[in-house]
CSV table of C-alpha atoms in Angstrom, one decimal:
chain,number,residue,atom,x,y,z
O,1,UNK,CA,13.9,123.3,71.7
O,2,UNK,CA,10.4,121.9,71.2
O,3,UNK,CA,8.8,119.1,73.2
O,4,UNK,CA,8.9,116.8,70.2
O,5,UNK,CA,11.8,114.5,69.3
O,6,UNK,CA,15.2,116.2,69.2
O,7,UNK,CA,15.7,117.3,65.6
O,8,UNK,CA,19.1,117.0,64.0
O,9,UNK,CA,20.6,117.7,60.6
O,10,UNK,CA,23.4,115.3,59.7
O,11,UNK,CA,25.7,116.2,56.9
O,12,UNK,CA,29.3,115.4,55.9
O,13,UNK,CA,32.0,115.9,53.3
O,14,UNK,CA,32.6,112.2,52.5
O,15,UNK,CA,29.3,111.7,50.6
O,16,UNK,CA,26.9,108.7,50.6
O,17,UNK,CA,27.7,105.5,52.3
O,18,UNK,CA,30.8,103.7,50.8
O,19,UNK,CA,33.1,101.2,52.4
O,20,UNK,CA,36.1,102.9,50.9
O,21,UNK,CA,35.3,106.6,51.1
O,22,UNK,CA,32.4,107.1,53.5
O,23,UNK,CA,32.2,104.2,56.0
O,24,UNK,CA,30.8,105.9,59.0
O,25,UNK,CA,27.7,108.1,58.3
O,26,UNK,CA,25.2,105.3,57.9
O,27,UNK,CA,26.1,103.5,61.2
O,28,UNK,CA,26.2,106.8,63.0
O,29,UNK,CA,22.8,107.9,61.6
O,30,UNK,CA,21.4,104.5,62.6
O,31,UNK,CA,22.8,104.8,66.1
O,32,UNK,CA,21.3,108.3,66.6
O,33,UNK,CA,17.9,107.3,65.4
O,34,UNK,CA,17.6,103.9,67.1
O,35,UNK,CA,19.6,104.3,70.3
O,36,UNK,CA,18.9,107.9,71.1
O,37,UNK,CA,15.5,108.2,69.3
O,38,UNK,CA,16.5,111.5,67.6
O,39,UNK,CA,14.7,112.8,64.4
O,40,UNK,CA,17.7,113.0,62.1
O,41,UNK,CA,17.5,114.6,58.7
O,42,UNK,CA,20.4,113.7,56.3
O,43,UNK,CA,21.5,116.2,53.6
O,44,UNK,CA,24.9,115.3,52.2
O,45,UNK,CA,27.0,115.9,49.1
O,46,UNK,CA,26.3,113.4,46.3
O,47,UNK,CA,30.1,112.7,46.0
O,48,UNK,CA,33.2,113.0,48.0
O,49,UNK,CA,34.1,116.7,48.9
O,50,UNK,CA,37.1,116.6,51.2
O,51,UNK,CA,39.6,119.5,51.5
O,52,UNK,CA,37.0,122.0,50.3
O,53,UNK,CA,36.6,124.0,53.5
O,54,UNK,CA,33.5,126.3,53.8
O,55,UNK,CA,33.2,126.9,50.0
O,56,UNK,CA,30.1,127.6,48.0
O,57,UNK,CA,30.1,127.0,44.3
O,58,UNK,CA,28.1,130.2,43.5
O,59,UNK,CA,27.9,129.8,39.8
O,60,UNK,CA,26.5,126.2,39.9
O,61,UNK,CA,22.8,125.3,40.0
O,62,UNK,CA,22.7,122.7,42.7
O,63,UNK,CA,20.7,119.6,41.7
O,64,UNK,CA,19.5,116.9,44.2
O,65,UNK,CA,18.2,113.4,44.5
O,66,UNK,CA,16.6,111.3,47.2
O,67,UNK,CA,18.5,108.3,48.7
O,68,UNK,CA,17.0,105.3,50.5
O,69,UNK,CA,19.6,103.4,52.6
O,70,UNK,CA,19.2,99.9,53.8
O,71,UNK,CA,21.0,97.5,56.2
O,72,UNK,CA,23.6,96.4,56.7
O,73,UNK,CA,25.9,98.9,55.0
O,74,UNK,CA,23.7,101.8,54.0
O,75,UNK,CA,23.6,101.1,50.2
O,76,UNK,CA,20.3,102.0,48.6
O,77,UNK,CA,18.4,103.4,45.7
O,78,UNK,CA,18.5,106.9,44.3
O,79,UNK,CA,15.4,108.6,43.1
O,80,UNK,CA,14.8,112.0,41.4
O,81,UNK,CA,11.6,112.4,43.3
O,82,UNK,CA,10.5,111.7,46.9
O,83,UNK,CA,8.6,108.4,47.2
O,84,UNK,CA,7.2,106.1,49.9
O,85,UNK,CA,9.8,103.7,51.5
O,86,UNK,CA,10.1,100.3,50.1
O,87,UNK,CA,10.6,97.1,52.1
O,88,UNK,CA,13.9,97.2,54.0
O,89,UNK,CA,14.5,100.9,53.5
O,90,UNK,CA,15.2,102.8,56.7
O,91,UNK,CA,14.7,106.4,55.7
O,92,UNK,CA,14.9,109.1,53.1
O,93,UNK,CA,18.1,111.1,52.7
O,94,UNK,CA,18.8,114.0,50.4
O,95,UNK,CA,21.9,114.1,48.1
O,96,UNK,CA,22.9,117.4,46.7
O,97,UNK,CA,25.5,118.2,44.0
O,98,UNK,CA,27.1,120.8,46.2
O,99,UNK,CA,29.6,121.4,48.9
O,100,UNK,CA,29.2,120.4,52.5
O,101,UNK,CA,28.6,124.1,53.5
O,102,UNK,CA,26.0,124.3,50.7
O,103,UNK,CA,24.2,121.2,52.1
O,104,UNK,CA,24.1,122.8,55.5
O,105,UNK,CA,22.7,126.1,54.4
O,106,UNK,CA,20.2,124.6,52.0
O,107,UNK,CA,19.0,122.2,54.6
O,108,UNK,CA,18.5,124.9,57.2
O,109,UNK,CA,16.9,127.5,55.0
O,110,UNK,CA,15.2,125.6,52.2
O,111,UNK,CA,14.5,122.1,53.1
O,112,UNK,CA,13.9,122.1,56.9
O,113,UNK,CA,13.5,125.8,57.8
O,114,UNK,CA,13.1,126.4,61.5
O,115,UNK,CA,13.0,122.6,62.1
O,116,UNK,CA,16.6,121.9,63.3
O,117,UNK,CA,17.9,122.0,66.8
O,118,UNK,CA,21.5,120.9,66.1
O,119,UNK,CA,23.7,120.3,63.0
O,120,UNK,CA,26.1,117.4,63.1
O,121,UNK,CA,28.8,117.2,60.4
O,122,UNK,CA,30.5,113.9,60.1
O,123,UNK,CA,31.7,111.5,61.1
O,124,UNK,CA,34.6,112.3,58.9
O,125,UNK,CA,37.0,109.6,57.6
O,126,UNK,CA,40.2,110.9,59.0
O,127,UNK,CA,41.2,113.4,61.7
O,128,UNK,CA,40.5,117.1,61.6
O,129,UNK,CA,43.1,118.1,64.2
O,130,UNK,CA,45.4,121.1,63.8
O,131,UNK,CA,44.9,124.4,62.0
O,132,UNK,CA,46.3,123.1,58.7
O,133,UNK,CA,43.6,120.4,58.5
O,134,UNK,CA,40.8,122.3,60.2
O,135,UNK,CA,41.1,125.2,57.8
O,136,UNK,CA,40.8,122.8,54.9
O,137,UNK,CA,38.1,120.6,56.3
O,138,UNK,CA,34.7,120.3,54.5
O,139,UNK,CA,33.4,118.6,57.7
O,140,UNK,CA,34.2,121.7,59.8
O,141,UNK,CA,33.1,123.9,56.9
O,142,UNK,CA,29.6,122.6,57.1
O,143,UNK,CA,29.5,123.2,60.8
O,144,UNK,CA,30.8,126.7,60.4
O,145,UNK,CA,28.0,127.3,57.8
O,146,UNK,CA,25.5,126.2,60.4
O,147,UNK,CA,26.9,128.5,63.0
O,148,UNK,CA,26.7,131.4,60.7
O,149,UNK,CA,23.0,130.5,60.3
O,150,UNK,CA,22.7,130.8,64.1
O,151,UNK,CA,22.4,127.1,64.7
O,152,UNK,CA,24.4,125.0,67.2
O,153,UNK,CA,26.9,122.8,65.3
O,154,UNK,CA,29.4,120.0,66.1
O,155,UNK,CA,32.0,118.6,63.7
O,156,UNK,CA,32.9,115.0,64.3
O,157,UNK,CA,35.9,113.1,62.9
O,158,UNK,CA,37.3,109.7,63.4
O,159,UNK,CA,41.1,109.8,63.2
O,160,UNK,CA,42.8,106.9,61.5
O,161,UNK,CA,46.1,106.1,63.2
O,162,UNK,CA,48.2,103.9,61.0
O,163,UNK,CA,46.2,101.3,59.1
O,164,UNK,CA,42.5,101.3,58.3
O,165,UNK,CA,40.6,100.6,61.6
O,166,UNK,CA,38.7,97.3,62.0
O,167,UNK,CA,34.9,97.4,61.8
O,168,UNK,CA,34.7,96.4,65.5
O,169,UNK,CA,35.7,99.9,66.4
O,170,UNK,CA,32.8,101.6,64.5
O,171,UNK,CA,30.1,101.0,67.0
O,172,UNK,CA,32.2,102.1,70.1
O,173,UNK,CA,33.2,105.2,68.1
O,174,UNK,CA,29.5,106.0,67.4
O,175,UNK,CA,28.6,105.4,71.0
O,176,UNK,CA,31.4,107.7,72.3
O,177,UNK,CA,30.6,110.3,69.7
O,178,UNK,CA,27.0,110.3,70.8
O,179,UNK,CA,27.9,110.5,74.4
O,180,UNK,CA,30.2,113.5,73.8
O,181,UNK,CA,27.4,115.3,71.8
O,182,UNK,CA,24.9,114.7,74.6
O,183,UNK,CA,27.4,116.1,77.2
O,184,UNK,CA,28.0,119.2,75.1
O,185,UNK,CA,24.3,119.8,74.6
O,186,UNK,CA,23.9,119.9,78.4
O,187,UNK,CA,27.1,121.9,79.0
O,188,UNK,CA,27.4,124.2,76.0
O,189,UNK,CA,30.1,126.7,76.7
O,190,UNK,CA,30.0,130.5,76.9
O,191,UNK,CA,31.7,132.8,74.4
O,192,UNK,CA,30.8,136.4,74.9
O,193,UNK,CA,31.9,137.1,71.3
O,194,UNK,CA,30.1,134.1,69.8
O,195,UNK,CA,27.7,134.8,66.8
O,196,UNK,CA,24.8,133.1,68.6
O,197,UNK,CA,23.6,134.4,71.9
O,198,UNK,CA,27.0,134.6,73.5
O,199,UNK,CA,27.8,130.9,73.4
O,200,UNK,CA,30.4,128.7,71.7
O,201,UNK,CA,29.9,128.7,67.9
O,202,UNK,CA,30.9,125.1,67.2
O,203,UNK,CA,32.8,122.2,68.7
O,204,UNK,CA,35.3,120.2,66.8
O,205,UNK,CA,35.4,116.6,68.1
O,206,UNK,CA,38.1,114.1,67.1
O,207,UNK,CA,38.0,110.4,68.1
O,208,UNK,CA,41.1,108.3,67.4
O,209,UNK,CA,40.2,104.9,65.9
O,210,UNK,CA,42.4,102.8,68.2
O,211,UNK,CA,41.8,99.8,70.5
O,212,UNK,CA,41.4,102.2,73.4
O,213,UNK,CA,37.8,102.5,72.3
O,214,UNK,CA,37.2,99.0,73.6
O,215,UNK,CA,38.8,99.6,77.0
O,216,UNK,CA,36.5,98.9,79.9
O,217,UNK,CA,37.3,102.2,81.6
O,218,UNK,CA,36.5,104.1,78.3
O,219,UNK,CA,38.6,106.4,76.2
O,220,UNK,CA,39.7,109.7,77.9
O,221,UNK,CA,38.0,112.8,76.4
O,222,UNK,CA,39.8,116.1,76.7
O,223,UNK,CA,38.9,119.7,76.1
O,224,UNK,CA,41.7,121.0,73.8
O,225,UNK,CA,43.0,123.8,71.7
O,226,UNK,CA,43.9,123.6,68.0
O,227,UNK,CA,47.5,122.9,67.3
O,228,UNK,CA,48.7,125.7,65.2
O,229,UNK,CA,50.8,124.1,62.5
O,230,UNK,CA,51.6,124.7,58.8
O,231,UNK,CA,51.9,122.7,55.6
O,232,UNK,CA,54.2,122.8,52.6
O,233,UNK,CA,53.8,121.4,49.2
O,234,UNK,CA,50.2,120.2,48.4
O,235,UNK,CA,50.6,119.5,44.7
O,236,UNK,CA,53.1,117.6,42.5
O,237,UNK,CA,54.0,118.6,38.9
O,238,UNK,CA,53.1,116.0,36.3
O,239,UNK,CA,53.6,115.4,32.6
O,240,UNK,CA,50.8,116.9,30.6
O,241,UNK,CA,49.6,113.4,29.5
O,242,UNK,CA,49.1,112.1,33.1
O,243,UNK,CA,45.6,111.9,34.5
O,244,UNK,CA,45.4,114.8,37.0
O,245,UNK,CA,42.6,113.6,39.2
O,246,UNK,CA,43.4,114.2,42.8
O,247,UNK,CA,45.9,111.8,44.4
O,248,UNK,CA,44.2,111.8,47.7
O,249,UNK,CA,42.3,109.1,49.5
O,250,UNK,CA,38.6,109.5,49.7
O,251,UNK,CA,39.1,110.5,53.3
O,252,UNK,CA,39.4,113.9,54.8
O,253,UNK,CA,42.5,116.1,55.3
O,254,UNK,CA,43.8,113.9,58.2
O,255,UNK,CA,43.8,110.7,56.2
O,256,UNK,CA,46.8,109.3,54.4
O,257,UNK,CA,47.7,110.3,50.9
O,258,UNK,CA,49.7,108.2,48.5
O,259,UNK,CA,51.4,108.7,45.2
O,260,UNK,CA,49.5,107.1,42.4
O,261,UNK,CA,50.7,103.8,41.0
O,262,UNK,CA,52.8,104.1,37.8
O,263,UNK,CA,52.8,107.9,38.1
O,264,UNK,CA,55.9,109.8,37.0
O,265,UNK,CA,57.1,112.5,39.4
O,266,UNK,CA,58.3,115.6,37.5
O,267,UNK,CA,61.5,117.4,38.3
O,268,UNK,CA,61.7,121.1,38.8
O,269,UNK,CA,63.0,121.8,35.3
O,270,UNK,CA,59.8,120.3,33.9
O,271,UNK,CA,57.3,122.3,35.8
O,272,UNK,CA,56.8,124.7,32.9
O,273,UNK,CA,54.2,122.2,31.5
O,274,UNK,CA,51.8,123.5,34.1
O,275,UNK,CA,50.2,120.2,35.0
O,276,UNK,CA,49.8,119.5,38.8
O,277,UNK,CA,48.1,116.8,40.8
O,278,UNK,CA,46.9,117.1,44.4
O,279,UNK,CA,49.3,114.9,46.4
O,280,UNK,CA,50.2,116.7,49.6
O,281,UNK,CA,53.3,116.0,51.6
O,282,UNK,CA,52.0,114.9,54.9
O,283,UNK,CA,55.3,115.0,56.8
O,284,UNK,CA,55.0,117.3,59.8
O,285,UNK,CA,51.2,117.1,59.6
O,286,UNK,CA,50.5,113.6,61.0
O,287,UNK,CA,52.6,111.1,62.9
O,288,UNK,CA,54.4,113.8,64.9
O,289,UNK,CA,56.1,112.6,68.1
O,290,UNK,CA,54.1,113.2,71.2
O,291,UNK,CA,57.0,115.2,72.8
O,292,UNK,CA,57.0,117.6,69.9
O,293,UNK,CA,53.3,118.6,70.2
O,294,UNK,CA,51.9,121.2,72.5
O,295,UNK,CA,50.5,119.5,75.6
O,296,UNK,CA,46.7,119.9,75.6
O,297,UNK,CA,46.4,120.5,71.9
O,298,UNK,CA,44.1,118.4,69.7
O,299,UNK,CA,47.0,116.8,67.9
O,300,UNK,CA,48.6,115.9,71.2
O,301,UNK,CA,45.4,114.2,72.4
O,302,UNK,CA,45.1,112.3,69.1
O,303,UNK,CA,48.7,111.0,69.5
O,304,UNK,CA,47.9,109.9,73.1
O,305,UNK,CA,44.9,108.0,71.9
O,306,UNK,CA,42.5,110.4,73.5
O,307,UNK,CA,39.3,112.0,72.1
O,308,UNK,CA,39.5,115.8,71.8
O,309,UNK,CA,36.8,118.4,72.0
O,310,UNK,CA,37.8,121.8,70.7
O,311,UNK,CA,35.6,125.0,70.9
O,312,UNK,CA,35.9,126.9,67.7
O,313,UNK,CA,34.7,130.5,66.9
O,314,UNK,CA,33.1,131.0,63.5
O,315,UNK,CA,35.5,133.8,62.5
O,316,UNK,CA,39.1,134.4,61.6
O,317,UNK,CA,41.0,134.4,64.9
O,318,UNK,CA,42.2,137.8,66.0
O,319,UNK,CA,45.3,138.5,68.1
O,320,UNK,CA,44.6,139.9,71.6
O,321,UNK,CA,44.0,143.7,71.2
O,322,UNK,CA,46.9,144.4,73.6
O,323,UNK,CA,49.3,142.6,71.2
O,324,UNK,CA,48.2,144.9,68.3
O,325,UNK,CA,48.0,148.3,69.9
O,326,UNK,CA,48.7,149.7,73.4
O,327,UNK,CA,46.2,149.0,76.2
O,328,UNK,CA,43.7,151.9,76.4
O,329,UNK,CA,44.5,153.2,72.9
O,330,UNK,CA,41.8,155.4,71.5
O,331,UNK,CA,40.4,155.1,68.0
O,332,UNK,CA,42.6,158.1,67.1
O,333,UNK,CA,45.7,156.2,68.3
O,334,UNK,CA,44.6,153.2,66.3
O,335,UNK,CA,44.4,155.0,63.0
O,336,UNK,CA,47.1,153.9,60.6
O,337,UNK,CA,49.3,156.7,59.3
O,338,UNK,CA,50.5,156.0,55.8
């Protein structure tokens, strides 16, 4: 790292500031720049991109605009060209018509090449605990994209537990998130098989938005493992005349999803119409009883009201070699005979 201000790329999958769909990024950016004094570049999708993972839309030409947020909520003007700041504007962000992973890669290699010390993705609206959510998360996807570009990365998500959290929890969540990030920077873990100099590829941080954030003793923060779970139906069949826009809240995978008002659910015999709407069945994914979750997992910590920090490798996980072939097996022994 250089002797200049610490340089951070901030991206997300929720898009520009919005009370409904992206309530956290502006406040978090403002905290990092004013409280920590970091130099934070913001490159985010121009619209909501949850549940998209680490996808790249390779046949699209990605267009961008500049965005100029203002207090108190981060709303601001959009411009096709970069311009000087106007009165009240706090900075210049970049909005790209691309995926979170695309934003991460373009920022690192095209916009701010060799200028970034750390990539932060988030804070996501909704948890990204468990393998079912993590593998779908655009927030984690952007962090993985950074790791594959040999850059340290942290994904940060604010898990809603029950109803929408009150605004009084936002600042404590930002402060805790920043403290966790600072701790990780000073204590970045070792992974001999990591893609970058033998260290942990990325960290996945989840903070539950619960009153425990206001506790005088602070919210417990636990190193965790990903809860390995599964999901079932993600789509519902619809009559062909029904609007098939996704029936998912503007939040990430871990936020609640509701059936659209006035929407007709189609029975199995009608599925031949081939019209489906994204409306995942969340049973078994969120709201699990604490005693049914593996102790020390990210989902277990979330249900306890604790923040979780999960080291993640930027690769598909492999079983231990000894579980696949005998210990000491030679390459010849490992050849598959068809």
